[in-house]
Amino acid sequence: MRYKLDETRKTGRRTRTSHAQVVDELGKAIVAGTYPVGSILPGDTELAQRFKVSRTVLRETMKTLAAKGMVVAKARVGTRVTEKNLWNMFDSEIIAWHFDNGVTEEFLLQLYDIRLAFEPFAAGLVAERANAEEIETLRGLALDMAAAGHTADSLALADLRFHLAIAEASHNPFMRTLGSLIEAALVGMFRMSTPPTENGFANIADTHMRIVDAIVSGDNAAARRAMEDVILDGRIHVHEAFAARGSGTVEGSISAAISPL
């Protein structure tokens, strides 16, 4: 799996290839508007000198960005930054670059809109399809949220693992592709919040256990409602946190927010 929050906790920062580094730098610059929509990226000679990489690395970089829908190459014109509606917003790197640039309340609430569209249905599928082992895994993950001593970061990780387990237990591979969106929404919510005992997250284990109870009962409708309640509660926390901060953005990369000390 490619979820940065979980992987960073396990392994720390990994050494990236030259290709990955250049993709990251150019991707961040495009999202930040350093290279705005419709602009032409610098040529190979300039980029090769700036990043100290070969033209082969640059070609692979442009192929990667093109696959994400962010650029398109035109003969005798150059590589142009595409309209944002062409970007693959399900791509984990594109989401992370938005966090690097400072995400707005609107961006985070849009993530919650997508979660509402998919995750309640996934929970209903789990109520119909989960086996005994999967149910026990979900119960253990919900109980883990009630463990003493959680920080906002560790609770975000526990929450993420529960929701990814729901996606897996739905036995629908399309649901599993939502992991990056779920991660970004949870990190955004918890990053803005004080420790859970102080900000109203203390009941998070209970609300997630209601999902498990509905799954145990095989009640599709109840599982969907319980998941919807959890997501709507998170959406409310995002709105309240922005109002309390008096700030229009949340800054910093997703992985940096959860990386070990």
GROMACS .gro file of C-alpha atoms in nm:
model
  261
    1MET     CA    1   0.000   0.000   0.000
    2ARG     CA    2   0.115   0.355  -0.067
    3TYR     CA    3  -0.031   0.549   0.224
    4LYS     CA    4   0.229   0.794   0.349
    5LEU     CA    5   0.099   0.830   0.703
    6ASP     CA    6   0.130   0.458   0.779
    7GLU     CA    7   0.447   0.398   0.579
    8THR     CA    8   0.631   0.693   0.732
    9ARG     CA    9   0.554   0.570   1.081
   10LYS     CA   10   0.698   0.230   0.996
   11THR     CA   11   1.006   0.323   0.798
   12GLY     CA   12   1.083   0.693   0.839
   13ARG     CA   13   1.183   0.895   0.534
   14ARG     CA   14   1.319   0.682   0.255
   15THR     CA   15   1.588   0.790   0.014
   16ARG     CA   16   1.418   0.893  -0.309
   17THR     CA   17   1.548   0.843  -0.659
   18SER     CA   18   1.643   1.140  -0.874
   19HIS     CA   19   1.328   1.082  -1.076
   20ALA     CA   20   1.107   1.091  -0.764
   21GLN     CA   21   1.277   1.405  -0.636
   22VAL     CA   22   1.226   1.594  -0.961
   23VAL     CA   23   0.862   1.477  -0.985
   24ASP     CA   24   0.809   1.598  -0.629
   25GLU     CA   25   0.967   1.940  -0.685
   26LEU     CA   26   0.790   2.009  -1.014
   27GLY     CA   27   0.459   1.873  -0.885
   28LYS     CA   28   0.474   2.101  -0.581
   29ALA     CA   29   0.562   2.398  -0.800
   30ILE     CA   30   0.268   2.334  -1.033
   31VAL     CA   31   0.020   2.300  -0.746
   32ALA     CA   32   0.162   2.614  -0.582
   33GLY     CA   33   0.113   2.809  -0.904
   34THR     CA   34   0.483   2.873  -0.961
   35TYR     CA   35   0.405   2.724  -1.300
   36PRO     CA   36   0.040   2.830  -1.347
   37VAL     CA   37  -0.221   2.659  -1.559
   38GLY     CA   38  -0.147   2.718  -1.927
   39SER     CA   39   0.220   2.803  -1.875
   40ILE     CA   40   0.508   2.624  -2.045
   41LEU     CA   41   0.759   2.450  -1.821
   42PRO     CA   42   1.128   2.539  -1.861
   43GLY     CA   43   1.314   2.341  -2.126
   44ASP     CA   44   1.523   2.030  -2.068
   45THR     CA   45   1.852   2.219  -2.060
   46GLU     CA   46   1.738   2.456  -1.784
   47LEU     CA   47   1.574   2.180  -1.579
   48ALA     CA   48   1.871   1.946  -1.618
   49GLN     CA   49   2.102   2.215  -1.483
   50ARG     CA   50   1.866   2.308  -1.200
   51PHE     CA   51   1.810   1.954  -1.074
   52LYS     CA   52   2.149   1.808  -1.177
   53VAL     CA   53   1.986   1.517  -1.357
   54SER     CA   54   2.003   1.366  -1.704
   55ARG     CA   55   1.760   1.425  -1.987
   56THR     CA   56   1.646   1.064  -1.944
   57VAL     CA   57   1.537   1.142  -1.588
   58LEU     CA   58   1.355   1.453  -1.713
   59ARG     CA   59   1.172   1.254  -1.981
   60GLU     CA   60   1.056   1.003  -1.721
   61THR     CA   61   0.952   1.289  -1.493
   62MET     CA   62   0.735   1.445  -1.762
   63LYS     CA   63   0.578   1.106  -1.837
   64THR     CA   64   0.489   1.072  -1.469
   65LEU     CA   65   0.338   1.421  -1.447
   66ALA     CA   66   0.150   1.361  -1.773
   67ALA     CA   67   0.007   1.037  -1.632
   68LYS     CA   68  -0.126   1.240  -1.339
   69GLY     CA   69  -0.297   1.471  -1.589
   70MET     CA   70  -0.089   1.774  -1.485
   71VAL     CA   71   0.106   1.841  -1.805
   72VAL     CA   72   0.084   1.775  -2.175
   73ALA     CA   73   0.370   1.785  -2.425
   74LYS     CA   74   0.322   1.973  -2.752
   75ALA     CA   75   0.564   1.943  -3.043
   76ARG     CA   76   0.757   2.266  -3.109
   77VAL     CA   77   0.579   2.427  -2.813
   78GLY     CA   78   0.697   2.251  -2.500
   79THR     CA   79   0.534   2.096  -2.195
   80ARG     CA   80   0.225   2.288  -2.085
   81VAL     CA   81   0.055   2.280  -1.746
   82THR     CA   82  -0.301   2.155  -1.792
   83GLU     CA   83  -0.628   2.280  -1.646
   84LYS     CA   84  -0.687   2.159  -1.290
   85ASN     CA   85  -1.001   1.973  -1.388
   86LEU     CA   86  -0.774   1.733  -1.580
   87TRP     CA   87  -0.560   1.647  -1.276
   88ASN     CA   88  -0.610   1.310  -1.110
   89MET     CA   89  -0.726   1.427  -0.767
   90PHE     CA   90  -0.733   1.067  -0.644
   91ASP     CA   91  -0.354   1.058  -0.682
   92SER     CA   92  -0.182   1.046  -0.342
   93GLU     CA   93   0.106   1.271  -0.451
   94ILE     CA   94  -0.123   1.541  -0.589
   95ILE     CA   95  -0.313   1.543  -0.260
   96ALA     CA   96   0.015   1.564  -0.064
   97TRP     CA   97   0.133   1.855  -0.281
   98HIS     CA   98  -0.185   2.043  -0.194
   99PHE     CA   99  -0.102   2.000   0.174
  100ASP     CA  100   0.253   2.121   0.110
  101ASN     CA  101   0.106   2.434  -0.044
  102GLY     CA  102  -0.149   2.486   0.235
  103VAL     CA  103  -0.496   2.336   0.194
  104THR     CA  104  -0.807   2.543   0.240
  105GLU     CA  105  -1.121   2.460   0.433
  106GLU     CA  106  -1.295   2.414   0.099
  107PHE     CA  107  -1.038   2.152  -0.009
  108LEU     CA  108  -1.076   1.949   0.312
  109LEU     CA  109  -1.456   1.968   0.304
  110GLN     CA  110  -1.446   1.845  -0.056
  111LEU     CA  111  -1.248   1.543   0.066
  112TYR     CA  112  -1.525   1.476   0.317
  113ASP     CA  113  -1.783   1.505   0.039
  114ILE     CA  114  -1.609   1.222  -0.146
  115ARG     CA  115  -1.583   1.015   0.173
  116LEU     CA  116  -1.957   1.055   0.225
  117ALA     CA  117  -2.020   0.938  -0.129
  118PHE     CA  118  -1.825   0.612  -0.088
  119GLU     CA  119  -1.745   0.505   0.268
  120PRO     CA  120  -2.099   0.452   0.402
  121PHE     CA  121  -2.167   0.224   0.106
  122ALA     CA  122  -1.840   0.040   0.177
  123ALA     CA  123  -1.946  -0.013   0.539
  124GLY     CA  124  -2.274  -0.159   0.414
  125LEU     CA  125  -2.083  -0.400   0.193
  126VAL     CA  126  -1.871  -0.506   0.490
  127ALA     CA  127  -2.188  -0.584   0.686
  128GLU     CA  128  -2.282  -0.824   0.406
  129ARG     CA  129  -1.941  -0.969   0.318
  130ALA     CA  130  -1.697  -0.956   0.610
  131ASN     CA  131  -1.573  -1.283   0.759
  132ALA     CA  132  -1.514  -1.346   1.128
  133GLU     CA  133  -1.143  -1.261   1.110
  134GLU     CA  134  -1.210  -0.928   0.941
  135ILE     CA  135  -1.474  -0.839   1.198
  136GLU     CA  136  -1.235  -0.913   1.485
  137THR     CA  137  -0.970  -0.698   1.317
  138LEU     CA  138  -1.216  -0.409   1.294
  139ARG     CA  139  -1.318  -0.455   1.658
  140GLY     CA  140  -0.954  -0.446   1.767
  141LEU     CA  141  -0.887  -0.132   1.563
  142ALA     CA  142  -1.189   0.043   1.712
  143LEU     CA  143  -1.078  -0.054   2.063
  144ASP     CA  144  -0.729   0.079   1.989
  145MET     CA  145  -0.878   0.426   1.949
  146ALA     CA  146  -0.982   0.410   2.316
  147ALA     CA  147  -0.627   0.337   2.436
  148ALA     CA  148  -0.483   0.581   2.686
  149GLY     CA  149  -0.217   0.832   2.589
  150HIS     CA  150  -0.312   0.896   2.229
  151THR     CA  151  -0.178   1.210   2.066
  152ALA     CA  152  -0.355   1.371   1.772
  153ASP     CA  153  -0.101   1.201   1.543
  154SER     CA  154  -0.135   0.851   1.689
  155LEU     CA  155  -0.514   0.877   1.695
  156ALA     CA  156  -0.511   0.983   1.330
  157LEU     CA  157  -0.307   0.671   1.252
  158ALA     CA  158  -0.545   0.447   1.446
  159ASP     CA  159  -0.842   0.604   1.270
  160LEU     CA  160  -0.679   0.562   0.930
  161ARG     CA  161  -0.611   0.193   0.990
  162PHE     CA  162  -0.976   0.136   1.080
  163HIS     CA  163  -1.107   0.304   0.766
  164LEU     CA  164  -0.857   0.126   0.541
  165ALA     CA  165  -0.963  -0.203   0.700
  166ILE     CA  166  -1.325  -0.119   0.613
  167ALA     CA  167  -1.221  -0.063   0.252
  168GLU     CA  168  -1.037  -0.397   0.245
  169ALA     CA  169  -1.323  -0.588   0.409
  170SER     CA  170  -1.569  -0.455   0.150
  171HIS     CA  171  -1.404  -0.698  -0.094
  172ASN     CA  172  -1.433  -0.432  -0.363
  173PRO     CA  173  -1.096  -0.332  -0.512
  174PHE     CA  174  -1.228   0.009  -0.618
  175MET     CA  175  -1.292   0.101  -0.255
  176ARG     CA  176  -0.926   0.038  -0.175
  177THR     CA  177  -0.818   0.314  -0.412
  178LEU     CA  178  -0.978   0.570  -0.179
  179GLY     CA  179  -0.706   0.529   0.083
  180SER     CA  180  -0.520   0.847  -0.008
  181LEU     CA  181  -0.836   1.056   0.015
  182ILE     CA  182  -0.925   0.907   0.353
  183GLU     CA  183  -0.572   0.969   0.480
  184ALA     CA  184  -0.566   1.329   0.366
  185ALA     CA  185  -0.905   1.405   0.523
  186LEU     CA  186  -0.808   1.248   0.857
  187VAL     CA  187  -0.466   1.410   0.872
  188GLY     CA  188  -0.618   1.746   0.789
  189MET     CA  189  -0.874   1.712   1.068
  190PHE     CA  190  -0.639   1.586   1.337
  191ARG     CA  191  -0.357   1.825   1.250
  192MET     CA  192  -0.579   2.121   1.332
  193SER     CA  193  -0.690   1.972   1.661
  194THR     CA  194  -0.563   1.961   2.018
  195PRO     CA  195  -0.521   1.623   2.193
  196PRO     CA  196  -0.839   1.413   2.179
  197THR     CA  197  -0.924   1.440   2.549
  198GLU     CA  198  -0.960   1.817   2.501
  199ASN     CA  199  -1.137   1.857   2.170
  200GLY     CA  200  -1.433   1.623   2.167
  201PHE     CA  201  -1.263   1.325   2.001
  202ALA     CA  202  -1.283   1.125   2.325
  203ASN     CA  203  -1.588   0.935   2.195
  204ILE     CA  204  -1.422   0.835   1.870
  205ALA     CA  205  -1.385   0.471   1.977
  206ASP     CA  206  -1.758   0.455   2.059
  207THR     CA  207  -1.867   0.599   1.726
  208HIS     CA  208  -1.646   0.356   1.537
  209MET     CA  209  -1.759   0.063   1.752
  210ARG     CA  210  -2.115   0.140   1.640
  211ILE     CA  211  -2.000   0.065   1.286
  212VAL     CA  212  -1.855  -0.266   1.405
  213ASP     CA  213  -2.173  -0.357   1.595
  214ALA     CA  214  -2.383  -0.295   1.284
  215ILE     CA  215  -2.142  -0.509   1.079
  216VAL     CA  216  -2.163  -0.791   1.335
  217SER     CA  217  -2.543  -0.777   1.303
  218GLY     CA  218  -2.516  -0.792   0.926
  219ASP     CA  219  -2.723  -0.473   0.911
  220ASN     CA  220  -2.629  -0.293   0.590
  221ALA     CA  221  -2.843   0.015   0.657
  222ALA     CA  222  -2.721   0.057   1.016
  223ALA     CA  223  -2.358   0.021   0.910
  224ARG     CA  224  -2.407   0.287   0.646
  225ARG     CA  225  -2.571   0.525   0.893
  226ALA     CA  226  -2.301   0.470   1.154
  227MET     CA  227  -2.025   0.540   0.902
  228GLU     CA  228  -2.206   0.847   0.776
  229ASP     CA  229  -2.231   0.978   1.133
  230VAL     CA  230  -1.855   0.934   1.181
  231ILE     CA  231  -1.771   1.121   0.861
  232LEU     CA  232  -2.018   1.401   0.926
  233ASP     CA  233  -1.873   1.442   1.275
  234GLY     CA  234  -1.525   1.479   1.124
  235ARG     CA  235  -1.656   1.730   0.872
  236ILE     CA  236  -1.799   1.938   1.157
  237HIS     CA  237  -1.462   1.929   1.337
  238VAL     CA  238  -1.289   2.059   1.023
  239HIS     CA  239  -1.531   2.351   0.993
  240GLU     CA  240  -1.507   2.434   1.365
  241ALA     CA  241  -1.127   2.410   1.364
  242PHE     CA  242  -1.092   2.655   1.075
  243ALA     CA  243  -1.331   2.894   1.248
  244ALA     CA  244  -1.132   2.871   1.573
  245ARG     CA  245  -0.797   2.917   1.398
  246GLY     CA  246  -0.913   3.216   1.199
  247SER     CA  247  -0.684   3.086   0.922
  248GLY     CA  248  -0.767   3.002   0.566
  249THR     CA  249  -0.516   2.719   0.518
  250VAL     CA  250  -0.350   2.421   0.680
  251GLU     CA  251   0.014   2.385   0.579
  252GLY     CA  252   0.274   2.110   0.577
  253SER     CA  253   0.310   1.775   0.405
  254ILE     CA  254   0.097   1.481   0.508
  255SER     CA  255   0.398   1.259   0.580
  256ALA     CA  256   0.577   1.527   0.780
  257ALA     CA  257   0.275   1.569   1.004
  258ILE     CA  258   0.287   1.207   1.116
  259SER     CA  259   0.656   1.124   1.088
  260PRO     CA  260   0.825   0.980   1.397
  261LEU     CA  261   1.036   1.204   1.619
   0.00000   0.00000   0.00000
